[in-house]
Amino acid sequence: MKLDRKEILKALETITIAGEGKNMVESGAVANVITFGDEVVVDLLLHTPAMHIKKRAEDDIKKTILELVSPEAKVKVNIKVETPEKNEIKGRAIPGIKNIIAVASGKGGVGKSTVTANLAVTLAKMGFAVGVLDADIYGPSMPIMFDVENEKPISITVDGKSKMKPVVSYEIKILSIGFFTAPSQAVIWRGPMAAKALNQMIFDADWGELDFMLIDLPPGTGDIHLSIMQSLPITGAVVVSTPQAVALADAKKGVSMFMQDNINVPVLGIIENMAYFTPEELPDNKYYIFGQEGAKNLAEDLNVPFLGEVPIVQSIREAGDYGRPAALQTASAIETVFEEITRNVVQETVNRNESLPATEAIKITTMAGCSAVKKN
């Protein structure tokens, strides 16, 4: 049996690499195809070193050739990665902080801040040094969730400079605009004022040594998000959504924002919150109030990791309101849920750091960061 090179190329035209609009032949990803009888070698050139994208491309090539060309073909795929040079500026890293994780959502009300708080305490229980920056300027939640509403950061001197000392609760270092305003006071600021306040909390604070800084972003995709990504080299982003179709549509936009070429922040994965309801008296029953596995299916469609699901449990809400995150409840089902999700976040961070270069802060000029602007 002799394989036809043209037939193989035609089959490869049916495959699209994640993150690219064109098929792998049209995009130039297929550098070469060589056939020897029933053997075929495909040389593939990718522009992203992400392991899951490389593995999926290899699996798709083998499966497609076996299905569309010959089930007896012996397929070998050689993958070479060439990362394009970026015309971006290096962000001002915060000394001592190893990983900066942005926690985002496409819309409000999906429990993003609750997930952030529980991720933070779970990371701390695992032995990591953790900080939380509450970047939700207009609706800061962290002071309530960590029971530090009445606390105020104090000023200390570090290397001759005045710095803010973050408030510490449950071994988590926290800064929030909520510490500087009255609980009933609305923050009515334009974008530049909010960005300046965030920069002060980022760079004028004594964060010390941290393994993880979690940034609780506001809902949506807007000015605060761009300000954060211009200021900091974000290690990766976690997107929170409910299974509901309306929330998923906005979560998809959130993922898309980070994946834009001019932003290029790795998406560590999607967390599905309010996945199902289990009554305490019927522990084996699951009621999918907002739909079933919507965020999990979205993660598969977007080719990003699914980090886990959080059920609707009354104690999670109560714990957040009382200022003691639910993941602190030892030997509970909620503790187990957040431990599994947090382990996945840590693993995806490790994978990202092993396979990708350090993230750079983005350089956005004029309207370059606006997804609505069409590029010529």
PDB file of N, CA and C in Angstrom, residues 195-282:
ATOM      1  N   ALA A 195      -7.850  52.971  38.280  1.00  0.00           N
ATOM      2  CA  ALA A 195      -6.564  52.364  37.900  1.00  0.00           C
ATOM      3  C   ALA A 195      -5.448  52.846  38.816  1.00  0.00           C
ATOM      4  N   LYS A 196      -5.476  54.117  39.176  1.00  0.00           N
ATOM      5  CA  LYS A 196      -4.446  54.657  40.072  1.00  0.00           C
ATOM      6  C   LYS A 196      -4.537  54.015  41.451  1.00  0.00           C
ATOM      7  N   ALA A 197      -5.756  53.846  41.950  1.00  0.00           N
ATOM      8  CA  ALA A 197      -5.939  53.212  43.261  1.00  0.00           C
ATOM      9  C   ALA A 197      -5.428  51.774  43.242  1.00  0.00           C
ATOM     10  N   LEU A 198      -5.703  51.053  42.154  1.00  0.00           N
ATOM     11  CA  LEU A 198      -5.219  49.680  42.040  1.00  0.00           C
ATOM     12  C   LEU A 198      -3.698  49.626  42.004  1.00  0.00           C
ATOM     13  N   ASN A 199      -3.101  50.530  41.236  1.00  0.00           N
ATOM     14  CA  ASN A 199      -1.636  50.548  41.155  1.00  0.00           C
ATOM     15  C   ASN A 199      -1.006  50.797  42.515  1.00  0.00           C
ATOM     16  N   GLN A 200      -1.647  51.637  43.327  1.00  0.00           N
ATOM     17  CA  GLN A 200      -1.124  51.884  44.664  1.00  0.00           C
ATOM     18  C   GLN A 200      -1.204  50.634  45.524  1.00  0.00           C
ATOM     19  N   MET A 201      -2.321  49.905  45.417  1.00  0.00           N
ATOM     20  CA  MET A 201      -2.457  48.679  46.205  1.00  0.00           C
ATOM     21  C   MET A 201      -1.515  47.585  45.717  1.00  0.00           C
ATOM     22  N   ILE A 202      -1.136  47.651  44.447  1.00  0.00           N
ATOM     23  CA  ILE A 202      -0.223  46.645  43.902  1.00  0.00           C
ATOM     24  C   ILE A 202       1.227  46.968  44.266  1.00  0.00           C
ATOM     25  N   PHE A 203       1.648  48.179  43.938  1.00  0.00           N
ATOM     26  CA  PHE A 203       3.081  48.500  44.012  1.00  0.00           C
ATOM     27  C   PHE A 203       3.499  49.261  45.271  1.00  0.00           C
ATOM     28  N   ASP A 204       2.544  49.860  45.972  1.00  0.00           N
ATOM     29  CA  ASP A 204       2.889  50.595  47.194  1.00  0.00           C
ATOM     30  C   ASP A 204       2.564  49.786  48.440  1.00  0.00           C
ATOM     31  N   ALA A 205       2.505  48.475  48.288  1.00  0.00           N
ATOM     32  CA  ALA A 205       2.197  47.595  49.424  1.00  0.00           C
ATOM     33  C   ALA A 205       3.370  46.654  49.679  1.00  0.00           C
ATOM     34  N   ASP A 206       3.525  46.266  50.914  1.00  0.00           N
ATOM     35  CA  ASP A 206       4.566  45.319  51.296  1.00  0.00           C
ATOM     36  C   ASP A 206       3.955  43.913  51.305  1.00  0.00           C
ATOM     37  N   TRP A 207       3.918  43.282  50.129  1.00  0.00           N
ATOM     38  CA  TRP A 207       3.308  41.957  50.004  1.00  0.00           C
ATOM     39  C   TRP A 207       4.224  40.856  50.532  1.00  0.00           C
ATOM     40  N   GLY A 208       5.517  41.114  50.571  1.00  0.00           N
ATOM     41  CA  GLY A 208       6.448  40.096  51.039  1.00  0.00           C
ATOM     42  C   GLY A 208       6.563  38.948  50.046  1.00  0.00           C
ATOM     43  N   GLU A 209       6.925  37.778  50.546  1.00  0.00           N
ATOM     44  CA  GLU A 209       7.085  36.593  49.696  1.00  0.00           C
ATOM     45  C   GLU A 209       5.740  35.875  49.555  1.00  0.00           C
ATOM     46  N   LEU A 210       5.279  35.717  48.326  1.00  0.00           N
ATOM     47  CA  LEU A 210       4.021  35.016  48.064  1.00  0.00           C
ATOM     48  C   LEU A 210       4.225  33.956  46.986  1.00  0.00           C
ATOM     49  N   ASP A 211       3.625  32.792  47.204  1.00  0.00           N
ATOM     50  CA  ASP A 211       3.586  31.782  46.134  1.00  0.00           C
ATOM     51  C   ASP A 211       2.495  32.113  45.133  1.00  0.00           C
ATOM     52  N   PHE A 212       1.371  32.635  45.646  1.00  0.00           N
ATOM     53  CA  PHE A 212       0.244  32.982  44.781  1.00  0.00           C
ATOM     54  C   PHE A 212      -0.365  34.310  45.207  1.00  0.00           C
ATOM     55  N   MET A 213      -0.573  35.192  44.256  1.00  0.00           N
ATOM     56  CA  MET A 213      -1.446  36.342  44.457  1.00  0.00           C
ATOM     57  C   MET A 213      -2.678  36.127  43.588  1.00  0.00           C
ATOM     58  N   LEU A 214      -3.846  36.108  44.223  1.00  0.00           N
ATOM     59  CA  LEU A 214      -5.104  35.992  43.491  1.00  0.00           C
ATOM     60  C   LEU A 214      -5.703  37.384  43.334  1.00  0.00           C
ATOM     61  N   ILE A 215      -6.069  37.730  42.108  1.00  0.00           N
ATOM     62  CA  ILE A 215      -6.684  39.029  41.842  1.00  0.00           C
ATOM     63  C   ILE A 215      -8.149  38.819  41.514  1.00  0.00           C
ATOM     64  N   ASP A 216      -9.016  39.323  42.392  1.00  0.00           N
ATOM     65  CA  ASP A 216     -10.458  39.218  42.188  1.00  0.00           C
ATOM     66  C   ASP A 216     -10.896  40.370  41.292  1.00  0.00           C
ATOM     67  N   LEU A 217     -11.082  40.079  40.004  1.00  0.00           N
ATOM     68  CA  LEU A 217     -11.418  41.113  39.022  1.00  0.00           C
ATOM     69  C   LEU A 217     -12.908  41.446  39.057  1.00  0.00           C
ATOM     70  N   PRO A 218     -13.278  42.641  38.585  1.00  0.00           N
ATOM     71  CA  PRO A 218     -14.709  42.959  38.459  1.00  0.00           C
ATOM     72  C   PRO A 218     -15.335  42.083  37.369  1.00  0.00           C
ATOM     73  N   PRO A 219     -16.662  41.979  37.346  1.00  0.00           N
ATOM     74  CA  PRO A 219     -17.313  41.232  36.261  1.00  0.00           C
ATOM     75  C   PRO A 219     -17.064  41.906  34.914  1.00  0.00           C
ATOM     76  N   GLY A 220     -17.204  41.126  33.860  1.00  0.00           N
ATOM     77  CA  GLY A 220     -17.144  41.692  32.512  1.00  0.00           C
ATOM     78  C   GLY A 220     -15.740  41.807  31.958  1.00  0.00           C
ATOM     79  N   THR A 221     -15.623  42.630  30.924  1.00  0.00           N
ATOM     80  CA  THR A 221     -14.340  42.875  30.253  1.00  0.00           C
ATOM     81  C   THR A 221     -14.244  44.377  30.008  1.00  0.00           C
ATOM     82  N   GLY A 222     -13.412  45.045  30.766  1.00  0.00           N
ATOM     83  CA  GLY A 222     -13.375  46.501  30.622  1.00  0.00           C
ATOM     84  C   GLY A 222     -12.090  47.134  31.083  1.00  0.00           C
ATOM     85  N   ASP A 223     -12.234  48.384  31.494  1.00  0.00           N
ATOM     86  CA  ASP A 223     -11.081  49.234  31.781  1.00  0.00           C
ATOM     87  C   ASP A 223     -10.205  48.691  32.911  1.00  0.00           C
ATOM     88  N   ILE A 224     -10.827  48.204  33.987  1.00  0.00           N
ATOM     89  CA  ILE A 224     -10.061  47.684  35.125  1.00  0.00           C
ATOM     90  C   ILE A 224      -9.225  46.482  34.690  1.00  0.00           C
ATOM     91  N   HIS A 225      -9.810  45.618  33.871  1.00  0.00           N
ATOM     92  CA  HIS A 225      -9.095  44.431  33.405  1.00  0.00           C
ATOM     93  C   HIS A 225      -7.860  44.833  32.606  1.00  0.00           C
ATOM     94  N   LEU A 226      -8.037  45.793  31.706  1.00  0.00           N
ATOM     95  CA  LEU A 226      -6.895  46.246  30.901  1.00  0.00           C
ATOM     96  C   LEU A 226      -5.839  46.903  31.773  1.00  0.00           C
ATOM     97  N   SER A 227      -6.267  47.686  32.768  1.00  0.00           N
ATOM     98  CA  SER A 227      -5.315  48.345  33.660  1.00  0.00           C
ATOM     99  C   SER A 227      -4.473  47.327  34.413  1.00  0.00           C
ATOM    100  N   ILE A 228      -5.120  46.275  34.920  1.00  0.00           N
ATOM    101  CA  ILE A 228      -4.404  45.223  35.649  1.00  0.00           C
ATOM    102  C   ILE A 228      -3.400  44.532  34.724  1.00  0.00           C
ATOM    103  N   MET A 229      -3.843  44.195  33.517  1.00  0.00           N
ATOM    104  CA  MET A 229      -2.964  43.449  32.601  1.00  0.00           C
ATOM    105  C   MET A 229      -1.867  44.323  32.023  1.00  0.00           C
ATOM    106  N   GLN A 230      -2.066  45.644  32.022  1.00  0.00           N
ATOM    107  CA  GLN A 230      -0.995  46.548  31.633  1.00  0.00           C
ATOM    108  C   GLN A 230       0.021  46.723  32.757  1.00  0.00           C
ATOM    109  N   SER A 231      -0.445  46.571  33.991  1.00  0.00           N
ATOM    110  CA  SER A 231       0.411  46.821  35.144  1.00  0.00           C
ATOM    111  C   SER A 231       1.213  45.606  35.561  1.00  0.00           C
ATOM    112  N   LEU A 232       0.640  44.417  35.379  1.00  0.00           N
ATOM    113  CA  LEU A 232       1.226  43.212  35.956  1.00  0.00           C
ATOM    114  C   LEU A 232       1.429  42.106  34.925  1.00  0.00           C
ATOM    115  N   PRO A 233       2.488  41.328  35.081  1.00  0.00           N
ATOM    116  CA  PRO A 233       2.645  40.123  34.264  1.00  0.00           C
ATOM    117  C   PRO A 233       1.806  38.993  34.864  1.00  0.00           C
ATOM    118  N   ILE A 234       0.581  38.826  34.374  1.00  0.00           N
ATOM    119  CA  ILE A 234      -0.335  37.827  34.919  1.00  0.00           C
ATOM    120  C   ILE A 234       0.131  36.428  34.512  1.00  0.00           C
ATOM    121  N   THR A 235       0.296  35.535  35.487  1.00  0.00           N
ATOM    122  CA  THR A 235       0.702  34.166  35.182  1.00  0.00           C
ATOM    123  C   THR A 235      -0.383  33.448  34.391  1.00  0.00           C
ATOM    124  N   GLY A 236      -1.624  33.595  34.822  1.00  0.00           N
ATOM    125  CA  GLY A 236      -2.726  32.936  34.144  1.00  0.00           C
ATOM    126  C   GLY A 236      -4.053  33.417  34.696  1.00  0.00           C
ATOM    127  N   ALA A 237      -5.125  33.065  33.997  1.00  0.00           N
ATOM    128  CA  ALA A 237      -6.465  33.490  34.392  1.00  0.00           C
ATOM    129  C   ALA A 237      -7.356  32.287  34.642  1.00  0.00           C
ATOM    130  N   VAL A 238      -8.223  32.413  35.642  1.00  0.00           N
ATOM    131  CA  VAL A 238      -9.253  31.420  35.932  1.00  0.00           C
ATOM    132  C   VAL A 238     -10.599  32.106  35.724  1.00  0.00           C
ATOM    133  N   VAL A 239     -11.475  31.485  34.942  1.00  0.00           N
ATOM    134  CA  VAL A 239     -12.791  32.066  34.650  1.00  0.00           C
ATOM    135  C   VAL A 239     -13.857  31.265  35.386  1.00  0.00           C
ATOM    136  N   VAL A 240     -14.736  31.975  36.096  1.00  0.00           N
ATOM    137  CA  VAL A 240     -15.821  31.353  36.860  1.00  0.00           C
ATOM    138  C   VAL A 240     -17.144  31.591  36.145  1.00  0.00           C
ATOM    139  N   SER A 241     -17.956  30.524  36.043  1.00  0.00           N
ATOM    140  CA  SER A 241     -19.271  30.666  35.400  1.00  0.00           C
ATOM    141  C   SER A 241     -20.249  29.701  36.052  1.00  0.00           C
ATOM    142  N   THR A 242     -21.524  29.995  35.920  1.00  0.00           N
ATOM    143  CA  THR A 242     -22.556  29.015  36.266  1.00  0.00           C
ATOM    144  C   THR A 242     -22.885  28.238  34.990  1.00  0.00           C
ATOM    145  N   PRO A 243     -23.633  27.123  35.098  1.00  0.00           N
ATOM    146  CA  PRO A 243     -23.961  26.341  33.889  1.00  0.00           C
ATOM    147  C   PRO A 243     -24.994  27.020  32.995  1.00  0.00           C
ATOM    148  N   GLN A 244     -25.565  28.110  33.449  1.00  0.00           N
ATOM    149  CA  GLN A 244     -26.665  28.781  32.740  1.00  0.00           C
ATOM    150  C   GLN A 244     -26.195  29.345  31.405  1.00  0.00           C
ATOM    151  N   ALA A 245     -27.022  29.246  30.392  1.00  0.00           N
ATOM    152  CA  ALA A 245     -26.646  29.684  29.041  1.00  0.00           C
ATOM    153  C   ALA A 245     -26.252  31.156  29.004  1.00  0.00           C
ATOM    154  N   VAL A 246     -26.991  32.006  29.734  1.00  0.00           N
ATOM    155  CA  VAL A 246     -26.687  33.443  29.746  1.00  0.00           C
ATOM    156  C   VAL A 246     -25.301  33.695  30.331  1.00  0.00           C
ATOM    157  N   ALA A 247     -24.980  32.993  31.415  1.00  0.00           N
ATOM    158  CA  ALA A 247     -23.664  33.157  32.040  1.00  0.00           C
ATOM    159  C   ALA A 247     -22.565  32.606  31.147  1.00  0.00           C
ATOM    160  N   LEU A 248     -22.836  31.502  30.475  1.00  0.00           N
ATOM    161  CA  LEU A 248     -21.822  30.878  29.610  1.00  0.00           C
ATOM    162  C   LEU A 248     -21.464  31.775  28.437  1.00  0.00           C
ATOM    163  N   ALA A 249     -22.454  32.475  27.898  1.00  0.00           N
ATOM    164  CA  ALA A 249     -22.194  33.385  26.782  1.00  0.00           C
ATOM    165  C   ALA A 249     -21.211  34.470  27.196  1.00  0.00           C
ATOM    166  N   ASP A 250     -21.378  34.973  28.424  1.00  0.00           N
ATOM    167  CA  ASP A 250     -20.468  36.012  28.910  1.00  0.00           C
ATOM    168  C   ASP A 250     -19.127  35.429  29.337  1.00  0.00           C
ATOM    169  N   ALA A 251     -19.130  34.205  29.888  1.00  0.00           N
ATOM    170  CA  ALA A 251     -17.871  33.547  30.258  1.00  0.00           C
ATOM    171  C   ALA A 251     -17.002  33.324  29.016  1.00  0.00           C
ATOM    172  N   LYS A 252     -17.659  33.005  27.917  1.00  0.00           N
ATOM    173  CA  LYS A 252     -16.933  32.802  26.652  1.00  0.00           C
ATOM    174  C   LYS A 252     -16.214  34.080  26.236  1.00  0.00           C
ATOM    175  N   LYS A 253     -16.876  35.226  26.461  1.00  0.00           N
ATOM    176  CA  LYS A 253     -16.235  36.514  26.143  1.00  0.00           C
ATOM    177  C   LYS A 253     -15.064  36.764  27.071  1.00  0.00           C
ATOM    178  N   GLY A 254     -15.218  36.351  28.352  1.00  0.00           N
ATOM    179  CA  GLY A 254     -14.119  36.513  29.300  1.00  0.00           C
ATOM    180  C   GLY A 254     -12.893  35.724  28.892  1.00  0.00           C
ATOM    181  N   VAL A 255     -13.100  34.486  28.477  1.00  0.00           N
ATOM    182  CA  VAL A 255     -11.988  33.653  27.991  1.00  0.00           C
ATOM    183  C   VAL A 255     -11.380  34.275  26.751  1.00  0.00           C
ATOM    184  N   SER A 256     -12.247  34.744  25.845  1.00  0.00           N
ATOM    185  CA  SER A 256     -11.788  35.356  24.599  1.00  0.00           C
ATOM    186  C   SER A 256     -10.918  36.579  24.861  1.00  0.00           C
ATOM    187  N   MET A 257     -11.276  37.364  25.897  1.00  0.00           N
ATOM    188  CA  MET A 257     -10.488  38.559  26.223  1.00  0.00           C
ATOM    189  C   MET A 257      -9.042  38.188  26.528  1.00  0.00           C
ATOM    190  N   PHE A 258      -8.854  37.184  27.385  1.00  0.00           N
ATOM    191  CA  PHE A 258      -7.493  36.797  27.758  1.00  0.00           C
ATOM    192  C   PHE A 258      -6.736  36.193  26.587  1.00  0.00           C
ATOM    193  N   MET A 259      -7.449  35.540  25.662  1.00  0.00           N
ATOM    194  CA  MET A 259      -6.790  34.841  24.557  1.00  0.00           C
ATOM    195  C   MET A 259      -6.467  35.744  23.368  1.00  0.00           C
ATOM    196  N   GLN A 260      -6.940  36.995  23.383  1.00  0.00           N
ATOM    197  CA  GLN A 260      -6.655  37.887  22.255  1.00  0.00           C
ATOM    198  C   GLN A 260      -5.152  38.011  22.040  1.00  0.00           C
ATOM    199  N   ASP A 261      -4.747  38.133  20.790  1.00  0.00           N
ATOM    200  CA  ASP A 261      -3.321  38.200  20.456  1.00  0.00           C
ATOM    201  C   ASP A 261      -2.608  39.323  21.184  1.00  0.00           C
ATOM    202  N   ASN A 262      -3.279  40.472  21.337  1.00  0.00           N
ATOM    203  CA  ASN A 262      -2.615  41.623  21.959  1.00  0.00           C
ATOM    204  C   ASN A 262      -2.702  41.599  23.479  1.00  0.00           C
ATOM    205  N   ILE A 263      -3.338  40.574  24.047  1.00  0.00           N
ATOM    206  CA  ILE A 263      -3.384  40.404  25.505  1.00  0.00           C
ATOM    207  C   ILE A 263      -2.622  39.136  25.898  1.00  0.00           C
ATOM    208  N   ASN A 264      -3.020  38.005  25.333  1.00  0.00           N
ATOM    209  CA  ASN A 264      -2.238  36.771  25.415  1.00  0.00           C
ATOM    210  C   ASN A 264      -1.896  36.353  26.847  1.00  0.00           C
ATOM    211  N   VAL A 265      -2.916  36.287  27.699  1.00  0.00           N
ATOM    212  CA  VAL A 265      -2.741  35.756  29.058  1.00  0.00           C
ATOM    213  C   VAL A 265      -3.237  34.309  29.054  1.00  0.00           C
ATOM    214  N   PRO A 266      -2.415  33.353  29.459  1.00  0.00           N
ATOM    215  CA  PRO A 266      -2.860  31.951  29.452  1.00  0.00           C
ATOM    216  C   PRO A 266      -4.090  31.737  30.334  1.00  0.00           C
ATOM    217  N   VAL A 267      -5.068  31.007  29.807  1.00  0.00           N
ATOM    218  CA  VAL A 267      -6.264  30.665  30.588  1.00  0.00           C
ATOM    219  C   VAL A 267      -6.022  29.312  31.247  1.00  0.00           C
ATOM    220  N   LEU A 268      -5.936  29.302  32.569  1.00  0.00           N
ATOM    221  CA  LEU A 268      -5.657  28.066  33.305  1.00  0.00           C
ATOM    222  C   LEU A 268      -6.874  27.146  33.313  1.00  0.00           C
ATOM    223  N   GLY A 269      -8.066  27.718  33.147  1.00  0.00           N
ATOM    224  CA  GLY A 269      -9.244  26.875  33.086  1.00  0.00           C
ATOM    225  C   GLY A 269     -10.506  27.577  33.540  1.00  0.00           C
ATOM    226  N   ILE A 270     -11.608  26.817  33.521  1.00  0.00           N
ATOM    227  CA  ILE A 270     -12.932  27.315  33.894  1.00  0.00           C
ATOM    228  C   ILE A 270     -13.438  26.535  35.105  1.00  0.00           C
ATOM    229  N   ILE A 271     -14.005  27.266  36.068  1.00  0.00           N
ATOM    230  CA  ILE A 271     -14.647  26.655  37.233  1.00  0.00           C
ATOM    231  C   ILE A 271     -16.155  26.838  37.103  1.00  0.00           C
ATOM    232  N   GLU A 272     -16.906  25.754  37.291  1.00  0.00           N
ATOM    233  CA  GLU A 272     -18.367  25.839  37.234  1.00  0.00           C
ATOM    234  C   GLU A 272     -18.903  25.986  38.652  1.00  0.00           C
ATOM    235  N   ASN A 273     -19.478  27.135  38.951  1.00  0.00           N
ATOM    236  CA  ASN A 273     -20.067  27.385  40.260  1.00  0.00           C
ATOM    237  C   ASN A 273     -21.581  27.175  40.187  1.00  0.00           C
ATOM    238  N   MET A 274     -22.191  26.868  41.332  1.00  0.00           N
ATOM    239  CA  MET A 274     -23.630  26.581  41.396  1.00  0.00           C
ATOM    240  C   MET A 274     -24.006  25.468  40.411  1.00  0.00           C
ATOM    241  N   ALA A 275     -23.169  24.440  40.366  1.00  0.00           N
ATOM    242  CA  ALA A 275     -23.328  23.380  39.368  1.00  0.00           C
ATOM    243  C   ALA A 275     -24.610  22.575  39.586  1.00  0.00           C
ATOM    244  N   TYR A 276     -24.921  22.284  40.841  1.00  0.00           N
ATOM    245  CA  TYR A 276     -26.132  21.512  41.145  1.00  0.00           C
ATOM    246  C   TYR A 276     -26.486  21.732  42.613  1.00  0.00           C
ATOM    247  N   PHE A 277     -27.709  21.353  42.978  1.00  0.00           N
ATOM    248  CA  PHE A 277     -28.163  21.492  44.367  1.00  0.00           C
ATOM    249  C   PHE A 277     -28.434  20.117  44.948  1.00  0.00           C
ATOM    250  N   THR A 278     -27.864  19.861  46.123  1.00  0.00           N
ATOM    251  CA  THR A 278     -28.110  18.614  46.846  1.00  0.00           C
ATOM    252  C   THR A 278     -28.682  18.950  48.221  1.00  0.00           C
ATOM    253  N   PRO A 279     -29.927  18.572  48.488  1.00  0.00           N
ATOM    254  CA  PRO A 279     -30.491  18.840  49.814  1.00  0.00           C
ATOM    255  C   PRO A 279     -29.758  18.032  50.889  1.00  0.00           C
ATOM    256  N   GLU A 280     -29.635  18.618  52.059  1.00  0.00           N
ATOM    257  CA  GLU A 280     -28.927  17.949  53.154  1.00  0.00           C
ATOM    258  C   GLU A 280     -29.595  16.631  53.527  1.00  0.00           C
ATOM    259  N   GLU A 281     -30.948  16.585  53.437  1.00  0.00           N
ATOM    260  CA  GLU A 281     -31.668  15.381  53.821  1.00  0.00           C
ATOM    261  C   GLU A 281     -31.671  14.316  52.711  1.00  0.00           C
ATOM    262  N   LEU A 282     -31.239  14.707  51.481  1.00  0.00           N
ATOM    263  CA  LEU A 282     -31.154  13.760  50.353  1.00  0.00           C
ATOM    264  C   LEU A 282     -29.770  13.870  49.709  1.00  0.00           C
TER     265      LEU A 282
END
